[in-house]
């Protein structure tokens, strides 16, 4: 699937303006496109035409991009570099960056609602999208992160990562299952895989933050600057690495048990994420 083309097409109907320019600036700045790829790979594993997932893949990447724009703002992490470019508020200005995030979040739901999948599936998928992104999902995780205590334990940090990172990785897995006609119990099993994947992914991010340069990562390392507690600072690098590999292995083990699902492509994708250098 050509994710870059799908993203540009998804915003093509939006009125030209400075805010649209700012939305496109961040949406088309690259990024690993992990979340849309997860959705397409789940559909493929269930033998469904991945094209069915296009509006939802675009919507999830728009929500992810909005969260990065807002997270980089001076009121949050105050970062200068993202996806190898100046952050949105550095390139434009703070007010435009706030609007670009608002625009991407809102347009994501317009895009998802324009899906031609059966209406019952579209409604279930949109409900998942809002739950995973909103104040019971990623926004809750960001709130926990902002109010993190200085004596946080590994369990506290696990909870932050479950919501802040896991929810937006669960969304494409769960929506893939919905579009494949699976019931809520199966969707919930995918949710749990997303939680594990999110924790593994975030531990890996923490490791990369101390082992790679900002130039290699294409983003500033504000966690170190803000002296955030991370899994690495709590467990040490070696134990954190072992925990990360165990979590990725557990994801693959669970996926292999899903009925009617051909897991090779998704397992290969998870192994590629596990081997990532940024
Ligand atoms: C502001 C509502 C709100 C939420 C912010 C996503 C987020 C929550 C903050 C961004 C900082 C961060 C480390 C979040 C954890 C999720 C994460 C690892 C995001 C980066 O995802 P990648 O690596 O990014 O997939 P690319 O740029 O490759 O798409």
CSV table of C-alpha atoms and ligand atoms in Angstrom, one decimal:
chain,number,residue,atom,x,y,z
A,1,UNK,CA,0.0,0.0,0.0
A,2,UNK,CA,1.3,3.5,-0.9
A,3,UNK,CA,0.7,5.1,2.5
A,4,UNK,CA,2.2,8.5,1.4
A,5,UNK,CA,-0.3,8.8,-1.4
A,6,UNK,CA,-3.2,7.6,0.8
A,7,UNK,CA,-2.4,10.4,3.3
A,8,UNK,CA,-2.2,13.2,0.7
A,9,UNK,CA,-5.4,12.0,-0.9
A,10,UNK,CA,-7.1,12.0,2.5
A,11,UNK,CA,-6.5,15.7,2.9
A,12,UNK,CA,-7.1,16.6,-0.7
A,13,UNK,CA,-10.7,17.8,-0.1
A,14,UNK,CA,-9.7,20.1,2.7
A,15,UNK,CA,-10.0,23.9,1.9
A,16,UNK,CA,-6.6,25.4,1.1
A,17,UNK,CA,-5.3,27.6,4.0
A,18,UNK,CA,-2.3,28.1,6.2
A,19,UNK,CA,-3.6,25.5,8.6
A,20,UNK,CA,-3.9,22.9,5.8
A,21,UNK,CA,-0.3,23.7,4.8
A,22,UNK,CA,0.7,23.1,8.4
A,23,UNK,CA,-1.3,19.8,8.7
A,24,UNK,CA,0.4,18.6,5.5
A,25,UNK,CA,3.8,19.7,6.7
A,26,UNK,CA,3.7,17.3,9.6
A,27,UNK,CA,1.6,14.5,8.0
A,28,UNK,CA,3.9,14.2,5.0
A,29,UNK,CA,7.2,14.6,7.0
A,30,UNK,CA,7.9,10.8,6.8
A,31,UNK,CA,7.6,8.8,10.0
A,32,UNK,CA,7.8,5.0,10.1
A,33,UNK,CA,4.0,4.6,9.3
A,34,UNK,CA,3.9,1.7,11.7
A,35,UNK,CA,0.2,2.2,12.6
A,36,UNK,CA,-1.2,2.2,9.1
A,37,UNK,CA,1.0,-0.8,8.2
A,38,UNK,CA,-0.3,-2.7,11.3
A,39,UNK,CA,-3.8,-2.2,10.0
A,40,UNK,CA,-3.0,-3.3,6.5
A,41,UNK,CA,-1.1,-6.3,7.7
A,42,UNK,CA,-3.9,-7.5,10.0
A,43,UNK,CA,-6.4,-7.3,7.1
A,44,UNK,CA,-3.9,-9.2,4.9
A,45,UNK,CA,-3.6,-11.9,7.6
A,46,UNK,CA,-7.4,-12.3,7.6
A,47,UNK,CA,-7.4,-12.5,3.8
A,48,UNK,CA,-9.2,-9.2,3.4
A,49,UNK,CA,-8.3,-6.6,0.7
A,50,UNK,CA,-6.2,-4.1,2.6
A,51,UNK,CA,-7.7,-1.3,0.5
A,52,UNK,CA,-10.8,-1.6,2.8
A,53,UNK,CA,-8.7,-0.2,5.6
A,54,UNK,CA,-7.4,3.0,3.8
A,55,UNK,CA,-9.7,5.6,5.4
A,56,UNK,CA,-9.0,4.1,8.9
A,57,UNK,CA,-5.2,3.9,8.2
A,58,UNK,CA,-5.2,7.5,7.2
A,59,UNK,CA,-7.3,8.5,10.2
A,60,UNK,CA,-5.0,6.8,12.7
A,61,UNK,CA,-1.9,8.4,11.2
A,62,UNK,CA,-3.6,11.8,11.3
A,63,UNK,CA,-4.4,11.3,15.0
A,64,UNK,CA,-0.8,10.1,15.7
A,65,UNK,CA,0.6,13.2,13.8
A,66,UNK,CA,-1.7,15.5,15.8
A,67,UNK,CA,-0.5,14.0,19.0
A,68,UNK,CA,3.1,14.6,18.0
A,69,UNK,CA,2.5,18.2,17.0
A,70,UNK,CA,0.8,18.9,20.3
A,71,UNK,CA,3.3,16.9,22.4
A,72,UNK,CA,6.1,19.1,20.9
A,73,UNK,CA,4.5,22.4,21.9
A,74,UNK,CA,6.2,24.6,24.5
A,75,UNK,CA,3.4,23.8,27.0
A,76,UNK,CA,4.2,20.1,26.7
A,77,UNK,CA,7.7,18.8,25.8
A,78,UNK,CA,8.9,22.0,24.0
A,79,UNK,CA,10.8,20.2,21.3
A,80,UNK,CA,12.5,21.7,18.2
A,81,UNK,CA,13.0,18.6,16.0
A,82,UNK,CA,10.6,15.9,14.8
A,83,UNK,CA,10.8,13.5,11.9
A,84,UNK,CA,14.1,15.1,11.0
A,85,UNK,CA,12.5,18.6,10.5
A,86,UNK,CA,11.7,21.6,12.7
A,87,UNK,CA,8.7,20.9,14.8
A,88,UNK,CA,5.4,22.3,13.5
A,89,UNK,CA,5.3,25.3,15.9
A,90,UNK,CA,8.9,26.1,15.0
A,91,UNK,CA,8.1,26.0,11.2
A,92,UNK,CA,4.8,27.9,11.6
A,93,UNK,CA,3.9,29.3,15.0
A,94,UNK,CA,2.3,28.0,18.2
A,95,UNK,CA,-1.3,29.0,17.3
A,96,UNK,CA,-1.1,27.4,13.9
A,97,UNK,CA,0.4,24.3,15.3
A,98,UNK,CA,-2.5,24.0,17.8
A,99,UNK,CA,-4.9,24.5,14.9
A,100,UNK,CA,-3.1,21.9,12.8
A,101,UNK,CA,-3.4,19.3,15.5
A,102,UNK,CA,-7.1,20.2,16.0
A,103,UNK,CA,-7.6,20.0,12.2
A,104,UNK,CA,-5.9,16.6,11.9
A,105,UNK,CA,-7.9,15.1,14.8
A,106,UNK,CA,-11.2,16.3,13.5
A,107,UNK,CA,-10.4,15.4,9.9
A,108,UNK,CA,-9.5,11.9,11.0
A,109,UNK,CA,-13.1,11.2,12.0
A,110,UNK,CA,-14.4,12.7,8.8
A,111,UNK,CA,-12.1,10.4,6.9
A,112,UNK,CA,-13.1,7.3,8.9
A,113,UNK,CA,-16.8,8.1,8.5
A,114,UNK,CA,-16.3,8.3,4.7
A,115,UNK,CA,-15.4,4.6,4.6
A,116,UNK,CA,-17.5,2.4,2.3
A,117,UNK,CA,-17.3,-0.6,4.7
A,118,UNK,CA,-20.6,-1.9,6.1
A,119,UNK,CA,-22.1,0.8,8.4
A,120,UNK,CA,-22.1,-1.4,11.5
A,121,UNK,CA,-18.4,-2.0,11.1
A,122,UNK,CA,-17.7,1.7,10.5
A,123,UNK,CA,-19.5,2.7,13.7
A,124,UNK,CA,-17.6,0.0,15.7
A,125,UNK,CA,-14.3,1.1,14.2
A,126,UNK,CA,-15.0,4.9,14.9
A,127,UNK,CA,-15.9,4.0,18.5
A,128,UNK,CA,-12.6,2.2,18.9
A,129,UNK,CA,-10.7,5.1,17.3
A,130,UNK,CA,-12.3,7.6,19.7
A,131,UNK,CA,-11.8,5.4,22.8
A,132,UNK,CA,-8.1,4.7,22.0
A,133,UNK,CA,-7.3,8.3,21.1
A,134,UNK,CA,-9.3,10.2,23.7
A,135,UNK,CA,-9.6,10.7,27.5
A,136,UNK,CA,-9.9,7.0,28.1
A,137,UNK,CA,-6.9,6.3,25.9
A,138,UNK,CA,-3.9,8.2,24.6
A,139,UNK,CA,-5.0,11.6,26.1
A,140,UNK,CA,-5.4,9.8,29.5
A,141,UNK,CA,-1.8,8.4,29.0
A,142,UNK,CA,-0.5,11.9,28.3
A,143,UNK,CA,-2.2,13.2,31.4
A,144,UNK,CA,-0.7,10.4,33.5
A,145,UNK,CA,2.7,11.2,32.0
A,146,UNK,CA,2.5,14.9,32.7
A,147,UNK,CA,1.6,14.2,36.4
A,148,UNK,CA,4.1,11.4,36.9
A,149,UNK,CA,5.5,11.3,40.5
A,150,UNK,CA,9.2,11.3,41.1
A,151,UNK,CA,8.9,7.9,42.9
A,152,UNK,CA,7.0,6.2,40.1
A,153,UNK,CA,7.4,2.4,40.0
A,154,UNK,CA,7.7,0.1,36.9
A,155,UNK,CA,3.9,-0.6,37.3
A,156,UNK,CA,3.2,3.1,37.2
A,157,UNK,CA,5.3,3.5,34.1
A,158,UNK,CA,3.6,0.4,32.5
A,159,UNK,CA,0.3,2.1,32.9
A,160,UNK,CA,1.5,5.4,31.3
A,161,UNK,CA,2.8,3.4,28.3
A,162,UNK,CA,-0.4,1.3,28.0
A,163,UNK,CA,-2.4,4.4,27.4
A,164,UNK,CA,0.0,6.9,25.9
A,165,UNK,CA,1.7,4.5,23.4
A,166,UNK,CA,-0.3,1.2,23.5
A,167,UNK,CA,-3.7,2.6,22.7
A,168,UNK,CA,-2.7,4.0,19.3
A,169,UNK,CA,-1.0,0.8,18.4
A,170,UNK,CA,-4.0,-1.2,19.6
A,171,UNK,CA,-6.4,0.9,17.4
A,172,UNK,CA,-5.2,-0.4,14.0
A,173,UNK,CA,-5.0,-4.0,15.3
A,174,UNK,CA,-8.6,-3.8,16.7
A,175,UNK,CA,-10.0,-2.0,13.7
A,176,UNK,CA,-8.4,-4.6,11.4
A,177,UNK,CA,-10.3,-7.3,13.3
A,178,UNK,CA,-13.6,-5.3,13.1
A,179,UNK,CA,-13.2,-4.9,9.3
A,180,UNK,CA,-12.6,-8.6,9.1
A,181,UNK,CA,-15.9,-9.2,10.8
A,182,UNK,CA,-14.6,-10.4,14.1
A,183,UNK,CA,-16.6,-10.1,17.3
A,184,UNK,CA,-15.7,-8.1,20.4
A,185,UNK,CA,-14.0,-10.9,22.2
A,186,UNK,CA,-11.5,-11.3,19.4
A,187,UNK,CA,-11.1,-7.5,19.1
A,188,UNK,CA,-10.3,-7.4,22.8
A,189,UNK,CA,-7.5,-10.0,22.3
A,190,UNK,CA,-6.0,-7.7,19.7
A,191,UNK,CA,-6.3,-4.8,22.2
A,192,UNK,CA,-4.1,-6.8,24.6
A,193,UNK,CA,-1.5,-7.4,21.9
A,194,UNK,CA,-1.4,-3.7,21.3
A,195,UNK,CA,-0.8,-3.0,25.0
A,196,UNK,CA,2.2,-5.4,24.9
A,197,UNK,CA,3.4,-4.0,21.7
A,198,UNK,CA,3.1,-0.4,23.1
A,199,UNK,CA,5.2,-1.3,26.1
A,200,UNK,CA,7.9,-3.0,24.1
A,201,UNK,CA,7.9,-0.1,21.6
A,202,UNK,CA,8.2,2.5,24.4
A,203,UNK,CA,11.0,0.6,26.2
A,204,UNK,CA,12.8,0.4,22.9
A,205,UNK,CA,12.3,4.2,22.5
A,206,UNK,CA,13.8,4.8,25.9
A,207,UNK,CA,16.8,2.6,25.0
A,208,UNK,CA,17.3,4.4,21.7
A,209,UNK,CA,17.0,7.8,23.5
A,210,UNK,CA,20.2,6.9,25.3
A,211,UNK,CA,22.0,5.0,22.6
A,212,UNK,CA,21.3,7.1,19.5
A,213,UNK,CA,21.8,10.7,18.6
A,214,UNK,CA,19.0,13.2,17.9
A,215,UNK,CA,20.3,13.3,14.3
A,216,UNK,CA,19.9,9.5,14.0
A,217,UNK,CA,16.4,9.6,15.6
A,218,UNK,CA,15.2,12.7,13.7
A,219,UNK,CA,13.8,14.1,17.0
A,220,UNK,CA,15.0,15.8,20.1
A,221,UNK,CA,15.5,13.8,23.3
A,222,UNK,CA,13.3,15.8,25.7
A,223,UNK,CA,12.9,12.9,28.2
A,224,UNK,CA,16.5,13.2,29.2
A,225,UNK,CA,16.3,17.0,29.3
A,226,UNK,CA,13.2,16.8,31.4
A,227,UNK,CA,14.7,14.1,33.6
A,228,UNK,CA,11.8,11.7,33.0
A,229,UNK,CA,11.7,8.4,34.8
A,230,UNK,CA,11.9,5.7,32.1
A,231,UNK,CA,12.0,1.9,32.2
A,232,UNK,CA,15.7,2.1,31.5
A,233,UNK,CA,16.3,4.4,34.5
A,234,UNK,CA,14.3,2.0,36.6
A,235,UNK,CA,15.5,-1.4,35.5
A,236,UNK,CA,18.9,-0.6,33.9
A,237,UNK,CA,19.7,-0.9,30.2
A,238,UNK,CA,20.3,-4.6,30.1
A,239,UNK,CA,17.2,-5.6,32.0
A,240,UNK,CA,15.1,-3.1,29.9
A,241,UNK,CA,16.5,-4.8,26.7
A,242,UNK,CA,15.6,-8.3,28.0
A,243,UNK,CA,12.1,-7.0,29.0
A,244,UNK,CA,11.6,-5.5,25.5
A,245,UNK,CA,12.6,-8.7,23.7
A,246,UNK,CA,10.3,-10.8,26.0
A,247,UNK,CA,7.4,-8.5,25.3
A,248,UNK,CA,7.9,-8.6,21.5
A,249,UNK,CA,8.1,-12.4,21.7
A,250,UNK,CA,4.9,-12.5,23.8
A,251,UNK,CA,3.1,-10.5,21.0
A,252,UNK,CA,4.2,-13.0,18.4
A,253,UNK,CA,3.2,-15.9,20.6
A,254,UNK,CA,-0.3,-14.5,21.1
A,255,UNK,CA,-0.8,-13.7,17.5
A,256,UNK,CA,0.1,-17.2,16.5
A,257,UNK,CA,-2.9,-18.5,18.5
A,258,UNK,CA,-5.5,-16.3,16.6
A,259,UNK,CA,-8.0,-18.5,14.7
A,260,UNK,CA,-8.2,-18.0,10.9
A,261,UNK,CA,-5.3,-15.5,11.0
A,262,UNK,CA,-2.2,-16.1,8.8
A,263,UNK,CA,0.4,-14.5,11.1
A,264,UNK,CA,3.7,-14.6,9.0
A,265,UNK,CA,3.5,-11.1,7.7
A,266,UNK,CA,2.5,-9.5,11.0
A,267,UNK,CA,5.2,-11.5,12.9
A,268,UNK,CA,7.8,-10.3,10.3
A,269,UNK,CA,6.6,-6.7,10.8
A,270,UNK,CA,7.0,-7.0,14.6
A,271,UNK,CA,10.5,-8.5,14.1
A,272,UNK,CA,11.4,-5.5,11.9
A,273,UNK,CA,10.1,-3.1,14.5
A,274,UNK,CA,12.2,-5.0,17.1
A,275,UNK,CA,15.2,-4.4,15.0
A,276,UNK,CA,14.6,-0.7,14.3
A,277,UNK,CA,17.3,1.8,14.9
A,278,UNK,CA,15.0,4.9,15.2
B,1,LIG,C1,-0.6,15.5,23.1
B,1,LIG,C2,-2.8,14.2,23.3
B,1,LIG,C3,-1.3,14.2,23.2
B,1,LIG,C4,-0.7,13.0,23.2
B,1,LIG,C5,0.7,12.9,23.1
B,1,LIG,C6,2.1,10.4,21.2
B,1,LIG,C7,2.2,11.3,22.4
B,1,LIG,C8,1.1,11.5,23.3
B,1,LIG,C9,3.4,11.9,22.7
B,1,LIG,C10,4.6,11.8,21.8
B,1,LIG,C11,5.8,11.4,22.5
B,1,LIG,C12,5.9,10.0,22.7
B,1,LIG,C13,7.3,9.4,22.9
B,1,LIG,C14,4.9,9.2,22.6
B,1,LIG,C15,4.8,7.8,22.7
B,1,LIG,C16,4.4,7.2,21.5
B,1,LIG,C17,5.5,7.2,20.5
B,1,LIG,C18,6.7,6.3,20.7
B,1,LIG,C19,5.4,8.0,19.4
B,1,LIG,C20,6.4,8.0,18.3
B,1,LIG,O1,5.9,7.1,17.4
B,1,LIG,P1,6.8,6.6,16.2
B,1,LIG,O2,8.1,6.2,16.6
B,1,LIG,O3,6.9,8.0,15.4
B,1,LIG,O4,6.0,5.6,15.4
B,1,LIG,P2,7.0,8.2,13.8
B,1,LIG,O5,7.5,9.6,13.7
B,1,LIG,O6,7.9,7.2,13.2
B,1,LIG,O7,5.6,8.2,13.2
